[in-house]
Amino acid sequence: MDLTTWPVVGMINQKNYYTEYLKRDDQILVFRLQNEERRNTMATNAKDRDRALAQARPNELPLPDGDMDIDDDVAVDDAGGTLTGQDALGSKVIVIHPGSQNLRIGLASDALPKTVPMVIARKWGSNESEENGGEPKPKRLKREHGPVVEPEKLFGEEFATQYSTMCADLKVHMRNNKRKVLPNSKELVVNYNRRTPPETISEHNDPLRIDWTEIPANPKDAPDLFTGKEALRIPDDSKPRYKLFWPLQRGWYNERDYFSKTLLYEDISIIIEEAIKKQLNLQRKNEWSQYDCVFVIPDLYERVYVVQILEMLLREFSFGHVCFIQESLAATFGAGYTSACVVDIGAQKTSICCVEEGMCIENSRINLKYGGSDVTETFIKMMLFDHFPYADINLKRRYDFLLAEELKAKFCTMNEVEISVQLYDFHVRASGRDTRKYMFKTYDEVLLAPIGYFLPSIFDNTEKLLGRRKLIDRSYDLYDSSPNDPVSTAQAYIYQSIGPPSNDDVVIVAENGPNETSTAFTPNRQQPFNLLSRLNDLDTTPRSSMAGSPAPEGNGTPAPGGAATPAIGANGGPAETNGNKYASAIQQDSILPVMPLDAAILTSIFHGAREDDRKTRDFLGGIMVIGGGSQFPGFYTFLEERMKERRPGFAKDIMIGTPPRELDPQVVVWKGGSVFGKLNGTNDSWIGRMEYDRLGSRLLAYKSGDADVSDNEDDEMANASSRPERVFHQDYIARIRYSNTLPPPPGPPKLLDIPTDGLARYTSAGFASRLAREQPLNIEVDAELGMPIDLVGMPGIFDGDESSIQAPLNPPPVHPRDRALLRPLATLGKPTSVTAGVSFLRRTEYISSEQSRSRFESNTSRNLIRSTGKARKKKPADVSRNDPVNIMRSVVKGFDVAHPEDAYKGPDSGSNIRGAIPTQAEVAAWAKPKHPSKPELTVVDSYPVLPHLDAFPDAGGYMVSKFSTNPTQASDHYDKRLEVALLQPLSLRPEIIAEQEAKRLAHEADPAHHPPPGAPPYDYAYFLPPDEESVPNIKRKFDINDPQKDDANLYTSKVRDTQDGCFQYGRIRAYETATTSTNLDQKYNEIALALHNSEDAIGGSTDGNDKDKPTLQKAAYYYPIISKSQLRPRRARNIAQLGMARREEEDEADQVDYLDVTVRDADEDEKAARETHRAEIDVKLGGLGLAEAQ
């Protein structure tokens, strides 16, 4: 009839408004079945109650009332005690959440789901990386003849321009936020990545090698398909070849890679079936009828998808009951929120929806076609643009795809503080090949790739619509043949903002944003058409039609609902004609919905709030971001700042949050589905097999809640009597009523025998005395604790001189009679025996403990009886033990034992002295040394302790500086630049100079009470080379044994003015001295030891005559330490002290950012200063040596 001119007569509207047809629940099969099931349950409970009462014993309590409403939310474990194992609540409910990249499945009683890749591998002629001529992903430009395309031109001029613009904008933004930006960061990254070759690691030396899926040697024995992780681990060069198929892409059916929709449906069924068998260990399919299923669907779903999934779950899998729940609603169930704006960033799509009181606001639903996979591809493109060393990476290869996902998860971030030149490594592991280790550097690519969410034009969107509607057509209304897939005004706004302008557009959107819209008023005021409220069935069973009746011929008054007067739509406005709906659906299929994430969230909220300021602020303050595509450090803060920049008027209301209770954002939706599945006693959304056999997919219209929402604006503009009340339809939302009914007691009450003899313990005298001992004594004192403080009478306190209220630096000496009061508490009480020993030895553990041992003997011992009648003679004290000559002989004795051939045997003189005679035990102890406290240890090697005479600096000693924080950014590897860092002392501030001068004058005036001022607390500038490549060259310049240390080619930079060679150092930050201590007078009290082996340093003697003689003999060389200080990062000084304000930080113009460092030999003055300090200890130059110098 469509090709004839015969007029088409519309179908008869069976819903006669003058009858009661389909106006009562008992006339609808779905409701009748629910009522029958409720009555059957009540009858069963009554029979069970009567049976229990008949079998009950007389003394037992009566059973609780069994006539409980089935809609009361009574948990299974509350009704009859705690259940475990298969009887636990939710153990018979399977929750399935499919995605474009992963499938999450598990029982509702599980804490977390099992995650399985949503992929299947089938035997094929070629794998996915070999198709289309082996074209890689991301796509590169090719040249058939001529040189290879440079990395900067691999992806076209448009990508290069946009990427360069993003880099420049980020640099400006970082400078505005006072971030450190090196001007040559990009050059450092490019130069390093360009010339760094990979390192090959054999497979048997790789501890993290991958276990690939084994394929039988005979291709005929190979399985036809693999699913999940096994499919991703199939080698690319396997025999036979396997091709990966992803049935769902970007939230749609993947019609591009399939040639048959039957095969597409079959792959989805196989993936879910294998996951149930392997992950849930439900091998026998005939048992699945005992299980129910909760299936999570998108917010903006397609009816064909829902109908097909329902058919698969009930027909093929034979589940007992099935219900659907939308993703955003499930997210609020999992997080425990009643109202929120849910932002779900998945692998290939991003969905946004506002949920209020357990209902999805239909006009706020948005579905954007980008996600974490787009960030992965863009990150790889940016790295290839900057000369990524692994230039052959191809995301169509399975191991490269997994590698790219790993690199994105490890290195991508949205914290600007982490943006600097960083060195990383990764391993490429392919089947049948050795592992390759790559080193590479990154700069701003790790931040710019995730920024693609807010600038989606950087993503590659050219192939996302290929194959759309190739196999599966859209859903159409049974009566008027118009498209009836759910839509929303927020999604329609995105299509309008992207697609070409149309003359039939209803809503005119201003350029300022989604909240500033104006409606074009016409004689018949229109509203955006919403097909969500019309969930018509697809079966042939007729029901009421919502199409208007045809208008009579002629120019008379048009009939209500006729052609001249548009039919009333779902939102109260005139509905679109069938032709407009069809044209609009075709146009939307050709438009890819993409929009910046922050703008899309605001669009969803403003359409969901419907100009209600309170709801708008509630949704802005309850934005919950979930999904694996948002797992970047700093993402929530970055998104919140972007939204506040777009809407500064709502800045104080905008808040981005994560799911509570430390839930993984990737499994929140599944967790909500499991919570929803446990409410099977109150959930009206369950679809049984019997009712599905009778009604088919038409019963979906009755398995959802209806909310009566009146439009106040329409009521003011139109007469209520002339327009019927409109009903807004909510898809797949269960009517749930919560109850707090307490369960009955598990058993009859029992009389317990409680012992009362324990009261005697509390009435005893010992308990009272213990309480008295534990009771703290309260000493009542005045507010000043007995020490009145009056600052008025203290001299100089108001002039900045606080010496009168501070303890003196040098307190007066303690009187001998008062020294006993200073003894520590541990020494009070019974005196202990003191072991006699040598007084000049510092470590008491080197003293033999045999001297302090005593032997216990009983009172009847013969020795005790023998000693009672004899007076003990006290041995006279050896006064020569502490004699300086005796101490010197003991010291020389140690050298004589170590080197007996050099022992001096002559008479004592002014230059030589004989050592004490060693005992046999001392000689044996030197031959076989033993640790004083750990005798199980053995000596590995011994070194003589010598001064390093050639290493005396100009100051006569070394300074030890300790940083309070890490000078460089945290990393997983050691930064070798720290070994050649430079600390440049800055000029002292005037107040420090004045303070030092005051301390010096005070010391000169009264040395007894004022100590020397010591070293002034300098500030330092910390400098590091730009990279680790120059570290070996810097060390060679300072190595006196390197014959090429004077080679000018060792320098890595040029001085800008003279073009001479130099090492360039960059300023990292400024440090200030927190604490410092000097030891100029006794610089050998603290020394640093360094072990040198003779074979470690060959290359010339100190005088330069013998080039083959070792520079240093084998010894432990000590280096004097004259100063120790602790450095901390310097902060702004703007506090007032002593009546004068300290000056601010030096201007940036006077700050040194770079140092050009050259290395030269010491001049004569510097050599003379070093020889002066060397002469203090070098015996050859007249020194005393360390022992005598001390």
PDB file of N, CA, C and O in Angstrom, residues 913-965:
ATOM      1  N   ILE A 913     109.503   5.999  71.364  1.00  0.00           N
ATOM      2  CA  ILE A 913     109.169   5.430  72.660  1.00  0.00           C
ATOM      3  C   ILE A 913     108.843   3.964  72.456  1.00  0.00           C
ATOM      4  O   ILE A 913     108.239   3.569  71.440  1.00  0.00           O
ATOM      5  N   ARG A 914     109.279   3.139  73.375  1.00  0.00           N
ATOM      6  CA  ARG A 914     109.021   1.704  73.305  1.00  0.00           C
ATOM      7  C   ARG A 914     107.582   1.411  73.729  1.00  0.00           C
ATOM      8  O   ARG A 914     107.071   2.018  74.672  1.00  0.00           O
ATOM      9  N   GLY A 915     106.977   0.513  73.027  1.00  0.00           N
ATOM     10  CA  GLY A 915     105.633   0.098  73.381  1.00  0.00           C
ATOM     11  C   GLY A 915     105.644  -0.891  74.515  1.00  0.00           C
ATOM     12  O   GLY A 915     106.646  -1.543  74.811  1.00  0.00           O
ATOM     13  N   ALA A 916     104.503  -1.048  75.183  1.00  0.00           N
ATOM     14  CA  ALA A 916     104.369  -2.024  76.248  1.00  0.00           C
ATOM     15  C   ALA A 916     104.485  -3.424  75.690  1.00  0.00           C
ATOM     16  O   ALA A 916     104.187  -3.686  74.506  1.00  0.00           O
ATOM     17  N   ILE A 917     104.894  -4.349  76.517  1.00  0.00           N
ATOM     18  CA  ILE A 917     105.080  -5.724  76.066  1.00  0.00           C
ATOM     19  C   ILE A 917     103.712  -6.380  75.911  1.00  0.00           C
ATOM     20  O   ILE A 917     102.918  -6.448  76.861  1.00  0.00           O
ATOM     21  N   PRO A 918     103.365  -6.832  74.704  1.00  0.00           N
ATOM     22  CA  PRO A 918     102.054  -7.474  74.511  1.00  0.00           C
ATOM     23  C   PRO A 918     102.033  -8.860  75.126  1.00  0.00           C
ATOM     24  O   PRO A 918     103.046  -9.553  75.198  1.00  0.00           O
ATOM     25  N   THR A 919     100.866  -9.247  75.557  1.00  0.00           N
ATOM     26  CA  THR A 919     100.670 -10.592  76.088  1.00  0.00           C
ATOM     27  C   THR A 919     100.407 -11.560  74.950  1.00  0.00           C
ATOM     28  O   THR A 919     100.130 -11.173  73.803  1.00  0.00           O
ATOM     29  N   GLN A 920     100.488 -12.854  75.257  1.00  0.00           N
ATOM     30  CA  GLN A 920     100.204 -13.868  74.244  1.00  0.00           C
ATOM     31  C   GLN A 920      98.753 -13.806  73.779  1.00  0.00           C
ATOM     32  O   GLN A 920      98.450 -14.059  72.621  1.00  0.00           O
ATOM     33  N   ALA A 921      97.848 -13.463  74.697  1.00  0.00           N
ATOM     34  CA  ALA A 921      96.438 -13.349  74.305  1.00  0.00           C
ATOM     35  C   ALA A 921      96.231 -12.208  73.316  1.00  0.00           C
ATOM     36  O   ALA A 921      95.445 -12.323  72.368  1.00  0.00           O
ATOM     37  N   GLU A 922      96.948 -11.106  73.501  1.00  0.00           N
ATOM     38  CA  GLU A 922      96.814  -9.979  72.570  1.00  0.00           C
ATOM     39  C   GLU A 922      97.390 -10.311  71.218  1.00  0.00           C
ATOM     40  O   GLU A 922      96.834  -9.937  70.179  1.00  0.00           O
ATOM     41  N   VAL A 923      98.522 -11.032  71.194  1.00  0.00           N
ATOM     42  CA  VAL A 923      99.106 -11.446  69.905  1.00  0.00           C
ATOM     43  C   VAL A 923      98.171 -12.421  69.198  1.00  0.00           C
ATOM     44  O   VAL A 923      97.945 -12.338  67.980  1.00  0.00           O
ATOM     45  N   ALA A 924      97.613 -13.359  69.950  1.00  0.00           N
ATOM     46  CA  ALA A 924      96.681 -14.313  69.332  1.00  0.00           C
ATOM     47  C   ALA A 924      95.400 -13.633  68.869  1.00  0.00           C
ATOM     48  O   ALA A 924      94.825 -13.999  67.835  1.00  0.00           O
ATOM     49  N   ALA A 925      94.955 -12.619  69.621  1.00  0.00           N
ATOM     50  CA  ALA A 925      93.746 -11.897  69.198  1.00  0.00           C
ATOM     51  C   ALA A 925      93.978 -11.142  67.910  1.00  0.00           C
ATOM     52  O   ALA A 925      93.073 -10.994  67.084  1.00  0.00           O
ATOM     53  N   TRP A 926      95.165 -10.641  67.699  1.00  0.00           N
ATOM     54  CA  TRP A 926      95.439  -9.945  66.429  1.00  0.00           C
ATOM     55  C   TRP A 926      95.543 -10.931  65.274  1.00  0.00           C
ATOM     56  O   TRP A 926      95.108 -10.643  64.164  1.00  0.00           O
ATOM     57  N   ALA A 927      96.119 -12.117  65.533  1.00  0.00           N
ATOM     58  CA  ALA A 927      96.222 -13.112  64.466  1.00  0.00           C
ATOM     59  C   ALA A 927      94.852 -13.638  64.063  1.00  0.00           C
ATOM     60  O   ALA A 927      94.601 -13.885  62.876  1.00  0.00           O
ATOM     61  N   LYS A 928      93.953 -13.806  65.038  1.00  0.00           N
ATOM     62  CA  LYS A 928      92.593 -14.260  64.767  1.00  0.00           C
ATOM     63  C   LYS A 928      91.632 -13.288  65.444  1.00  0.00           C
ATOM     64  O   LYS A 928      91.134 -13.543  66.541  1.00  0.00           O
ATOM     65  N   PRO A 929      91.378 -12.153  64.824  1.00  0.00           N
ATOM     66  CA  PRO A 929      90.496 -11.158  65.463  1.00  0.00           C
ATOM     67  C   PRO A 929      89.077 -11.684  65.589  1.00  0.00           C
ATOM     68  O   PRO A 929      88.618 -12.482  64.774  1.00  0.00           O
ATOM     69  N   LYS A 930      88.396 -11.230  66.601  1.00  0.00           N
ATOM     70  CA  LYS A 930      87.027 -11.666  66.884  1.00  0.00           C
ATOM     71  C   LYS A 930      86.206 -10.434  67.252  1.00  0.00           C
ATOM     72  O   LYS A 930      86.681  -9.542  67.966  1.00  0.00           O
ATOM     73  N   HIS A 931      84.963 -10.403  66.738  1.00  0.00           N
ATOM     74  CA  HIS A 931      84.082  -9.281  67.032  1.00  0.00           C
ATOM     75  C   HIS A 931      83.742  -9.282  68.514  1.00  0.00           C
ATOM     76  O   HIS A 931      83.476 -10.335  69.103  1.00  0.00           O
ATOM     77  N   PRO A 932      83.746  -8.095  69.162  1.00  0.00           N
ATOM     78  CA  PRO A 932      83.537  -8.076  70.622  1.00  0.00           C
ATOM     79  C   PRO A 932      82.155  -8.540  71.051  1.00  0.00           C
ATOM     80  O   PRO A 932      82.004  -9.084  72.148  1.00  0.00           O
ATOM     81  N   SER A 933      81.130  -8.297  70.242  1.00  0.00           N
ATOM     82  CA  SER A 933      79.775  -8.673  70.648  1.00  0.00           C
ATOM     83  C   SER A 933      79.139  -9.720  69.752  1.00  0.00           C
ATOM     84  O   SER A 933      78.121 -10.284  70.119  1.00  0.00           O
ATOM     85  N   LYS A 934      79.707  -9.993  68.563  1.00  0.00           N
ATOM     86  CA  LYS A 934      79.172 -10.991  67.635  1.00  0.00           C
ATOM     87  C   LYS A 934      80.280 -11.962  67.253  1.00  0.00           C
ATOM     88  O   LYS A 934      80.930 -11.799  66.216  1.00  0.00           O
ATOM     89  N   PRO A 935      80.552 -12.931  68.090  1.00  0.00           N
ATOM     90  CA  PRO A 935      81.686 -13.834  67.814  1.00  0.00           C
ATOM     91  C   PRO A 935      81.482 -14.703  66.586  1.00  0.00           C
ATOM     92  O   PRO A 935      82.437 -15.289  66.098  1.00  0.00           O
ATOM     93  N   GLU A 936      80.251 -14.804  66.068  1.00  0.00           N
ATOM     94  CA  GLU A 936      80.049 -15.665  64.904  1.00  0.00           C
ATOM     95  C   GLU A 936      80.573 -15.040  63.614  1.00  0.00           C
ATOM     96  O   GLU A 936      80.704 -15.720  62.591  1.00  0.00           O
ATOM     97  N   LEU A 937      80.869 -13.730  63.631  1.00  0.00           N
ATOM     98  CA  LEU A 937      81.375 -13.061  62.447  1.00  0.00           C
ATOM     99  C   LEU A 937      82.851 -13.364  62.252  1.00  0.00           C
ATOM    100  O   LEU A 937      83.602 -13.570  63.216  1.00  0.00           O
ATOM    101  N   THR A 938      83.262 -13.387  60.993  1.00  0.00           N
ATOM    102  CA  THR A 938      84.669 -13.613  60.646  1.00  0.00           C
ATOM    103  C   THR A 938      85.194 -12.427  59.875  1.00  0.00           C
ATOM    104  O   THR A 938      84.449 -11.708  59.203  1.00  0.00           O
ATOM    105  N   VAL A 939      86.491 -12.235  59.922  1.00  0.00           N
ATOM    106  CA  VAL A 939      87.137 -11.111  59.236  1.00  0.00           C
ATOM    107  C   VAL A 939      87.263 -11.438  57.763  1.00  0.00           C
ATOM    108  O   VAL A 939      87.772 -12.501  57.383  1.00  0.00           O
ATOM    109  N   VAL A 940      86.786 -10.515  56.940  1.00  0.00           N
ATOM    110  CA  VAL A 940      86.914 -10.673  55.493  1.00  0.00           C
ATOM    111  C   VAL A 940      88.176  -9.999  54.984  1.00  0.00           C
ATOM    112  O   VAL A 940      88.913 -10.551  54.178  1.00  0.00           O
ATOM    113  N   ASP A 941      88.433  -8.805  55.441  1.00  0.00           N
ATOM    114  CA  ASP A 941      89.619  -8.075  55.009  1.00  0.00           C
ATOM    115  C   ASP A 941      89.907  -6.999  56.040  1.00  0.00           C
ATOM    116  O   ASP A 941      89.040  -6.616  56.841  1.00  0.00           O
ATOM    117  N   SER A 942      91.135  -6.484  56.025  1.00  0.00           N
ATOM    118  CA  SER A 942      91.552  -5.437  56.958  1.00  0.00           C
ATOM    119  C   SER A 942      92.240  -4.333  56.180  1.00  0.00           C
ATOM    120  O   SER A 942      92.881  -4.583  55.142  1.00  0.00           O
ATOM    121  N   TYR A 943      92.092  -3.120  56.661  1.00  0.00           N
ATOM    122  CA  TYR A 943      92.653  -1.950  56.016  1.00  0.00           C
ATOM    123  C   TYR A 943      93.371  -1.103  57.073  1.00  0.00           C
ATOM    124  O   TYR A 943      92.821  -0.857  58.159  1.00  0.00           O
ATOM    125  N   PRO A 944      94.563  -0.612  56.766  1.00  0.00           N
ATOM    126  CA  PRO A 944      95.182   0.376  57.658  1.00  0.00           C
ATOM    127  C   PRO A 944      94.487   1.720  57.522  1.00  0.00           C
ATOM    128  O   PRO A 944      94.019   2.085  56.443  1.00  0.00           O
ATOM    129  N   VAL A 945      94.392   2.445  58.618  1.00  0.00           N
ATOM    130  CA  VAL A 945      93.742   3.742  58.625  1.00  0.00           C
ATOM    131  C   VAL A 945      94.809   4.808  58.384  1.00  0.00           C
ATOM    132  O   VAL A 945      95.751   4.962  59.179  1.00  0.00           O
ATOM    133  N   LEU A 946      94.677   5.551  57.271  1.00  0.00           N
ATOM    134  CA  LEU A 946      95.664   6.547  56.858  1.00  0.00           C
ATOM    135  C   LEU A 946      94.958   7.823  56.453  1.00  0.00           C
ATOM    136  O   LEU A 946      93.800   7.795  56.005  1.00  0.00           O
ATOM    137  N   PRO A 947      95.644   8.952  56.568  1.00  0.00           N
ATOM    138  CA  PRO A 947      95.074  10.197  56.025  1.00  0.00           C
ATOM    139  C   PRO A 947      95.289  10.276  54.527  1.00  0.00           C
ATOM    140  O   PRO A 947      96.305   9.825  53.998  1.00  0.00           O
ATOM    141  N   HIS A 948      94.302  10.828  53.823  1.00  0.00           N
ATOM    142  CA  HIS A 948      94.426  11.039  52.382  1.00  0.00           C
ATOM    143  C   HIS A 948      95.049  12.422  52.173  1.00  0.00           C
ATOM    144  O   HIS A 948      94.359  13.441  52.112  1.00  0.00           O
ATOM    145  N   LEU A 949      96.379  12.422  52.046  1.00  0.00           N
ATOM    146  CA  LEU A 949      97.102  13.696  52.037  1.00  0.00           C
ATOM    147  C   LEU A 949      96.839  14.502  50.783  1.00  0.00           C
ATOM    148  O   LEU A 949      96.966  15.732  50.799  1.00  0.00           O
ATOM    149  N   ASP A 950      96.488  13.834  49.681  1.00  0.00           N
ATOM    150  CA  ASP A 950      96.264  14.556  48.426  1.00  0.00           C
ATOM    151  C   ASP A 950      94.847  15.091  48.299  1.00  0.00           C
ATOM    152  O   ASP A 950      94.526  15.723  47.296  1.00  0.00           O
ATOM    153  N   ALA A 951      94.008  14.845  49.301  1.00  0.00           N
ATOM    154  CA  ALA A 951      92.610  15.248  49.183  1.00  0.00           C
ATOM    155  C   ALA A 951      92.238  16.335  50.165  1.00  0.00           C
ATOM    156  O   ALA A 951      91.066  16.495  50.478  1.00  0.00           O
ATOM    157  N   PHE A 952      93.231  17.099  50.657  1.00  0.00           N
ATOM    158  CA  PHE A 952      92.913  18.193  51.569  1.00  0.00           C
ATOM    159  C   PHE A 952      92.379  19.371  50.773  1.00  0.00           C
ATOM    160  O   PHE A 952      93.064  19.883  49.880  1.00  0.00           O
ATOM    161  N   PRO A 953      91.167  19.858  51.048  1.00  0.00           N
ATOM    162  CA  PRO A 953      90.651  21.029  50.325  1.00  0.00           C
ATOM    163  C   PRO A 953      91.256  22.313  50.866  1.00  0.00           C
ATOM    164  O   PRO A 953      92.061  22.315  51.803  1.00  0.00           O
ATOM    165  N   ASP A 954      90.855  23.412  50.272  1.00  0.00           N
ATOM    166  CA  ASP A 954      91.395  24.704  50.671  1.00  0.00           C
ATOM    167  C   ASP A 954      91.032  25.039  52.113  1.00  0.00           C
ATOM    168  O   ASP A 954      91.807  25.684  52.818  1.00  0.00           O
ATOM    169  N   ALA A 955      89.854  24.635  52.576  1.00  0.00           N
ATOM    170  CA  ALA A 955      89.422  24.967  53.923  1.00  0.00           C
ATOM    171  C   ALA A 955      90.025  24.047  54.967  1.00  0.00           C
ATOM    172  O   ALA A 955      89.832  24.265  56.160  1.00  0.00           O
ATOM    173  N   GLY A 956      90.746  23.020  54.588  1.00  0.00           N
ATOM    174  CA  GLY A 956      91.342  22.102  55.539  1.00  0.00           C
ATOM    175  C   GLY A 956      90.441  20.969  55.963  1.00  0.00           C
ATOM    176  O   GLY A 956      90.849  20.129  56.758  1.00  0.00           O
ATOM    177  N   GLY A 957      89.250  20.893  55.493  1.00  0.00           N
ATOM    178  CA  GLY A 957      88.324  19.832  55.842  1.00  0.00           C
ATOM    179  C   GLY A 957      87.095  19.884  54.947  1.00  0.00           C
ATOM    180  O   GLY A 957      86.990  20.716  54.034  1.00  0.00           O
ATOM    181  N   TYR A 958      86.165  18.993  55.210  1.00  0.00           N
ATOM    182  CA  TYR A 958      84.981  18.846  54.383  1.00  0.00           C
ATOM    183  C   TYR A 958      83.742  19.301  55.147  1.00  0.00           C
ATOM    184  O   TYR A 958      83.708  19.289  56.374  1.00  0.00           O
ATOM    185  N   MET A 959      82.750  19.718  54.383  1.00  0.00           N
ATOM    186  CA  MET A 959      81.464  20.122  54.933  1.00  0.00           C
ATOM    187  C   MET A 959      80.411  19.080  54.561  1.00  0.00           C
ATOM    188  O   MET A 959      80.311  18.690  53.394  1.00  0.00           O
ATOM    189  N   VAL A 960      79.644  18.640  55.538  1.00  0.00           N
ATOM    190  CA  VAL A 960      78.584  17.652  55.319  1.00  0.00           C
ATOM    191  C   VAL A 960      77.251  18.386  55.360  1.00  0.00           C
ATOM    192  O   VAL A 960      76.921  19.042  56.356  1.00  0.00           O
ATOM    193  N   SER A 961      76.520  18.299  54.257  1.00  0.00           N
ATOM    194  CA  SER A 961      75.205  18.945  54.148  1.00  0.00           C
ATOM    195  C   SER A 961      74.141  17.865  53.981  1.00  0.00           C
ATOM    196  O   SER A 961      74.281  16.977  53.142  1.00  0.00           O
ATOM    197  N   LYS A 962      73.094  17.965  54.766  1.00  0.00           N
ATOM    198  CA  LYS A 962      71.985  17.008  54.729  1.00  0.00           C
ATOM    199  C   LYS A 962      70.712  17.744  54.357  1.00  0.00           C
ATOM    200  O   LYS A 962      70.390  18.770  54.954  1.00  0.00           O
ATOM    201  N   PHE A 963      69.998  17.219  53.349  1.00  0.00           N
ATOM    202  CA  PHE A 963      68.763  17.833  52.885  1.00  0.00           C
ATOM    203  C   PHE A 963      67.590  17.281  53.688  1.00  0.00           C
ATOM    204  O   PHE A 963      67.502  16.071  53.940  1.00  0.00           O
ATOM    205  N   SER A 964      66.708  18.166  54.074  1.00  0.00           N
ATOM    206  CA  SER A 964      65.511  17.726  54.800  1.00  0.00           C
ATOM    207  C   SER A 964      64.504  17.049  53.896  1.00  0.00           C
ATOM    208  O   SER A 964      63.704  16.232  54.346  1.00  0.00           O
ATOM    209  N   THR A 965      64.519  17.374  52.601  1.00  0.00           N
ATOM    210  CA  THR A 965      63.626  16.751  51.629  1.00  0.00           C
ATOM    211  C   THR A 965      64.444  16.342  50.410  1.00  0.00           C
ATOM    212  O   THR A 965      65.588  16.757  50.240  1.00  0.00           O
TER     213      THR A 965
END
